[in-house]
């Protein structure tokens, strides 16, 4: 019985490798050098799909994959459109940790802009998270949806602020932006298709249990 796991290249992929190892699974291809989108493992019944981060929940939901690994940021945005049905989120894997923050140009007086009750123009890929955050603060915002390189928007005068992921803070610094609000901590979660879980209960549970065991030590260290 084949188990298919969808995930994205980069940090999530790299930090998933030790979890797979803990489940006794070694990936045979390197997505950075191979152009293959289906990666075999040394386990005859486990394969990986390399997809765009924002597409992971979609693959799991529509049966393209049995399970996936995706950031809370992506999941929140995906589920905000009402399309989270059939997705079971059993485990925070404590990997690919970062935060989602509001950042502005270092010469922009965010505190007084927010206090004055003026409208703030915010550029972001995270429209749902941003809308909810500013609504909870009672700040009126005009949101501009972007798909990447959000840092540019305040630099070219298109937005007052951005909402983006921050890890080391180097990208903000390099673009003369400063973090002014920490919206939430982000890490990646395991998502499982509820229908796959019914049909392939035993092998999925084995992987889930191994991931749970392997991600616990990270959890303990983080706390
Ligand atoms: C994220 C984010 C920032 C950067 C922050 O982009 O959008 O640009 O990382 O990291 P730092 O604080 O360590 O500099 P990512 O590399 O995930 O690619 P993306 O632009 O496709 O989201």
Short mmCIF file of C-alpha atoms and ligand atoms in Angstrom, two decimals:
data_model
loop_
_atom_site.label_atom_id
_atom_site.label_comp_id
_atom_site.label_asym_id
_atom_site.label_seq_id
_atom_site.Cartn_x
_atom_site.Cartn_y
_atom_site.Cartn_z
CA UNK A 1 0.00 0.00 0.00
CA UNK A 2 1.72 3.21 -1.18
CA UNK A 3 1.88 6.20 1.16
CA UNK A 4 2.45 9.57 -0.53
CA UNK A 5 3.76 12.55 1.45
CA UNK A 6 3.62 16.04 -0.09
CA UNK A 7 6.05 18.73 0.98
CA UNK A 8 7.93 21.74 -0.35
CA UNK A 9 11.61 22.14 -1.19
CA UNK A 10 13.96 24.11 1.04
CA UNK A 11 13.81 24.37 4.78
CA UNK A 12 10.76 22.15 5.30
CA UNK A 13 12.28 19.41 3.15
CA UNK A 14 15.64 19.58 4.90
CA UNK A 15 14.13 19.53 8.39
CA UNK A 16 11.80 16.66 7.44
CA UNK A 17 14.70 14.36 6.50
CA UNK A 18 15.63 13.57 10.14
CA UNK A 19 11.96 12.85 10.92
CA UNK A 20 11.80 10.42 8.00
CA UNK A 21 15.05 8.86 9.22
CA UNK A 22 13.39 8.32 12.59
CA UNK A 23 10.65 6.44 10.78
CA UNK A 24 13.36 4.36 9.08
CA UNK A 25 12.88 6.10 5.73
CA UNK A 26 15.72 7.51 3.60
CA UNK A 27 14.98 9.69 0.58
CA UNK A 28 16.85 8.61 -2.52
CA UNK A 29 16.74 11.81 -4.57
CA UNK A 30 17.83 15.33 -3.76
CA UNK A 31 15.17 17.84 -4.89
CA UNK A 32 17.83 20.53 -5.31
CA UNK A 33 19.69 18.62 -7.99
CA UNK A 34 17.06 16.28 -9.35
CA UNK A 35 14.21 17.64 -11.45
CA UNK A 36 11.98 14.78 -10.40
CA UNK A 37 8.77 15.76 -8.66
CA UNK A 38 8.11 12.30 -7.24
CA UNK A 39 10.96 11.22 -5.00
CA UNK A 40 11.46 7.58 -4.17
CA UNK A 41 12.61 6.43 -0.76
CA UNK A 42 14.32 3.23 0.32
CA UNK A 43 10.95 2.16 1.64
CA UNK A 44 9.06 0.56 -1.25
CA UNK A 45 5.74 1.91 0.00
CA UNK A 46 6.65 5.54 0.80
CA UNK A 47 7.20 8.28 -1.77
CA UNK A 48 7.42 12.07 -1.60
CA UNK A 49 5.83 14.70 -3.82
CA UNK A 50 7.68 17.99 -4.17
CA UNK A 51 5.07 20.74 -4.54
CA UNK A 52 4.75 24.47 -3.91
CA UNK A 53 4.31 25.18 -0.20
CA UNK A 54 0.86 26.70 -0.74
CA UNK A 55 -0.24 23.62 -2.70
CA UNK A 56 0.49 21.06 0.03
CA UNK A 57 -2.96 21.27 1.70
CA UNK A 58 -4.62 21.06 -1.73
CA UNK A 59 -2.76 17.86 -2.67
CA UNK A 60 -3.77 16.24 0.60
CA UNK A 61 -7.34 17.40 0.34
CA UNK A 62 -7.91 16.21 -3.20
CA UNK A 63 -6.26 12.83 -2.71
CA UNK A 64 -3.03 13.58 -4.61
CA UNK A 65 -1.16 12.82 -1.39
CA UNK A 66 -2.12 10.94 1.77
CA UNK A 67 -0.28 13.32 4.03
CA UNK A 68 1.70 16.53 3.85
CA UNK A 69 4.02 18.81 5.79
CA UNK A 70 3.22 22.49 5.73
CA UNK A 71 3.65 25.67 7.75
CA UNK A 72 0.93 26.96 10.05
CA UNK A 73 0.97 30.16 7.98
CA UNK A 74 0.02 28.23 4.84
CA UNK A 75 -2.59 26.19 6.68
CA UNK A 76 -4.24 29.23 8.23
CA UNK A 77 -4.49 30.94 4.85
CA UNK A 78 -5.75 27.78 3.17
CA UNK A 79 -8.39 27.05 5.81
CA UNK A 80 -9.54 30.68 5.90
CA UNK A 81 -11.03 30.22 2.45
CA UNK A 82 -13.27 27.54 3.95
CA UNK A 83 -11.37 24.81 2.14
CA UNK A 84 -9.91 22.91 5.07
CA UNK A 85 -12.50 20.12 4.98
CA UNK A 86 -11.12 16.60 5.18
CA UNK A 87 -7.77 17.74 6.55
CA UNK A 88 -6.72 16.25 9.84
CA UNK A 89 -3.90 18.12 11.63
CA UNK A 90 -2.63 15.66 14.22
CA UNK A 91 0.87 16.92 14.90
CA UNK A 92 3.00 20.02 15.24
CA UNK A 93 6.39 18.80 14.02
CA UNK A 94 8.29 21.70 15.62
CA UNK A 95 10.33 22.20 12.45
CA UNK A 96 10.93 25.19 10.15
CA UNK A 97 10.27 27.53 13.04
CA UNK A 98 9.95 31.22 12.39
CA UNK A 99 7.47 34.00 13.15
CA UNK A 100 5.04 36.10 11.24
CA UNK A 101 5.49 39.79 11.84
CA UNK A 102 4.59 43.28 10.77
CA UNK A 103 7.54 45.27 9.41
CA UNK A 104 7.88 48.86 8.20
CA UNK A 105 10.60 51.15 6.86
CA UNK A 106 12.87 52.20 9.67
CA UNK A 107 11.81 55.84 9.13
CA UNK A 108 8.07 55.07 9.35
CA UNK A 109 6.38 55.94 12.66
CA UNK A 110 4.19 52.86 13.00
CA UNK A 111 3.10 53.54 16.59
CA UNK A 112 1.62 56.91 15.80
CA UNK A 113 0.10 55.74 12.49
CA UNK A 114 -1.75 53.04 14.40
CA UNK A 115 -2.71 55.36 17.27
CA UNK A 116 -4.07 58.05 15.03
CA UNK A 117 -6.54 55.57 13.65
CA UNK A 118 -5.47 56.28 10.09
CA UNK A 119 -5.75 53.59 7.45
CA UNK A 120 -2.67 51.50 6.97
CA UNK A 121 -1.74 50.00 3.61
CA UNK A 122 -0.31 46.54 4.14
CA UNK A 123 1.29 44.36 1.47
CA UNK A 124 1.32 40.64 2.15
CA UNK A 125 0.96 37.10 0.94
CA UNK A 126 -0.92 36.42 4.22
CA UNK A 127 -4.18 38.22 3.63
CA UNK A 128 -6.34 36.24 6.07
CA UNK A 129 -3.82 36.34 8.91
CA UNK A 130 -3.29 40.08 8.37
CA UNK A 131 -6.98 40.88 8.16
CA UNK A 132 -7.67 39.09 11.41
CA UNK A 133 -4.69 40.55 13.23
CA UNK A 134 -5.43 44.19 12.36
CA UNK A 135 -9.16 43.73 12.95
CA UNK A 136 -8.40 42.45 16.46
CA UNK A 137 -6.38 45.63 17.08
CA UNK A 138 -9.10 47.80 15.61
CA UNK A 139 -6.75 49.13 12.94
CA UNK A 140 -8.22 49.83 9.50
CA UNK A 141 -6.14 48.34 6.73
CA UNK A 142 -6.09 48.22 2.97
CA UNK A 143 -4.49 44.94 2.01
CA UNK A 144 -2.45 44.47 -1.14
CA UNK A 145 -1.96 40.83 -2.04
CA UNK A 146 1.55 39.92 -3.21
CA UNK A 147 3.11 36.54 -3.95
CA UNK A 148 6.71 37.20 -2.87
CA UNK A 149 9.41 39.82 -2.24
CA UNK A 150 7.02 41.72 0.03
CA UNK A 151 9.97 43.70 1.39
CA UNK A 152 9.93 45.83 -1.74
CA UNK A 153 6.47 47.28 -1.21
CA UNK A 154 7.36 49.80 1.55
CA UNK A 155 10.62 50.68 -0.23
CA UNK A 156 8.85 51.80 -3.38
CA UNK A 157 6.05 53.57 -1.51
CA UNK A 158 3.38 51.03 -2.38
CA UNK A 159 2.59 50.10 1.23
CA UNK A 160 3.19 51.39 4.76
CA UNK A 161 3.84 47.93 6.16
CA UNK A 162 4.27 44.30 5.25
CA UNK A 163 3.24 41.10 6.99
CA UNK A 164 5.80 38.39 6.31
CA UNK A 165 7.73 35.49 7.77
CA UNK A 166 10.83 36.41 9.72
CA UNK A 167 13.48 33.91 10.65
CA UNK A 168 16.92 35.43 11.21
CA UNK A 169 15.72 38.96 10.42
CA UNK A 170 18.46 39.31 7.80
CA UNK A 171 16.09 39.96 4.91
CA UNK A 172 14.40 42.82 6.79
CA UNK A 173 17.74 44.30 7.82
CA UNK A 174 19.14 44.11 4.29
CA UNK A 175 16.13 46.10 3.07
CA UNK A 176 16.15 48.71 5.81
CA UNK A 177 12.94 47.43 7.40
CA UNK A 178 12.20 46.88 11.08
CA UNK A 179 9.89 44.46 12.82
CA UNK A 180 7.19 46.32 14.76
CA UNK A 181 4.74 43.57 15.74
CA UNK A 182 5.07 39.86 16.30
CA UNK A 183 1.82 38.31 15.10
CA UNK A 184 2.45 34.63 15.83
CA UNK A 185 5.04 31.89 16.01
CA UNK A 186 5.11 29.53 13.06
CA UNK A 187 6.23 25.94 12.73
CA UNK A 188 5.29 23.15 10.37
CA UNK A 189 2.54 20.63 10.93
CA UNK A 190 1.72 17.21 9.65
CA UNK A 191 -1.59 17.14 7.79
CA UNK A 192 -3.32 13.91 6.93
CA UNK A 193 -6.23 13.22 4.64
CA UNK A 194 -9.11 11.86 6.70
CA UNK A 195 -10.11 9.49 3.93
CA UNK A 196 -6.55 8.17 3.51
CA UNK A 197 -6.36 7.65 7.26
CA UNK A 198 -9.40 5.38 7.06
CA UNK A 199 -8.08 3.36 4.12
CA UNK A 200 -4.42 3.17 5.13
CA UNK A 201 -4.72 3.39 8.89
CA UNK A 202 -1.79 1.15 9.94
CA UNK A 203 1.03 2.50 7.73
CA UNK A 204 -0.06 6.13 8.27
CA UNK A 205 -0.18 5.61 12.04
CA UNK A 206 3.33 4.11 11.97
CA UNK A 207 4.71 7.20 10.26
CA UNK A 208 2.71 9.54 12.52
CA UNK A 209 4.02 7.79 15.64
CA UNK A 210 7.63 7.92 14.46
CA UNK A 211 7.29 11.63 13.62
CA UNK A 212 5.68 12.31 16.99
CA UNK A 213 8.53 10.58 18.83
CA UNK A 214 11.19 12.30 16.73
CA UNK A 215 9.73 15.77 17.06
CA UNK A 216 9.36 15.60 20.85
CA UNK A 217 13.01 16.26 21.74
CA UNK A 218 12.94 19.42 19.61
CA UNK A 219 9.87 20.46 21.51
CA UNK A 220 11.54 19.92 24.85
CA UNK A 221 14.63 21.90 23.82
CA UNK A 222 12.52 24.73 22.45
CA UNK A 223 10.73 25.11 25.75
C1 LIG B 1 11.00 34.02 3.80
C2 LIG B 1 10.34 35.37 4.02
C3 LIG B 1 11.46 36.34 4.04
C4 LIG B 1 12.63 35.48 4.53
C5 LIG B 1 12.92 35.79 5.97
O1 LIG B 1 11.11 33.77 2.47
O2 LIG B 1 9.39 35.65 3.01
O3 LIG B 1 11.71 36.86 2.77
O4 LIG B 1 12.27 34.12 4.41
O5 LIG B 1 14.02 35.08 6.44
P1 LIG B 1 15.16 35.80 7.30
O6 LIG B 1 14.48 36.52 8.40
O7 LIG B 1 16.00 34.65 7.83
O8 LIG B 1 15.93 36.69 6.40
P2 LIG B 1 11.46 32.32 1.95
O9 LIG B 1 12.93 32.16 1.86
O10 LIG B 1 10.74 31.31 2.77
O11 LIG B 1 10.91 32.34 0.48
P3 LIG B 1 9.57 32.99 -0.07
O12 LIG B 1 9.94 34.39 -0.46
O13 LIG B 1 9.24 32.12 -1.23
O14 LIG B 1 8.53 32.95 1.02
#
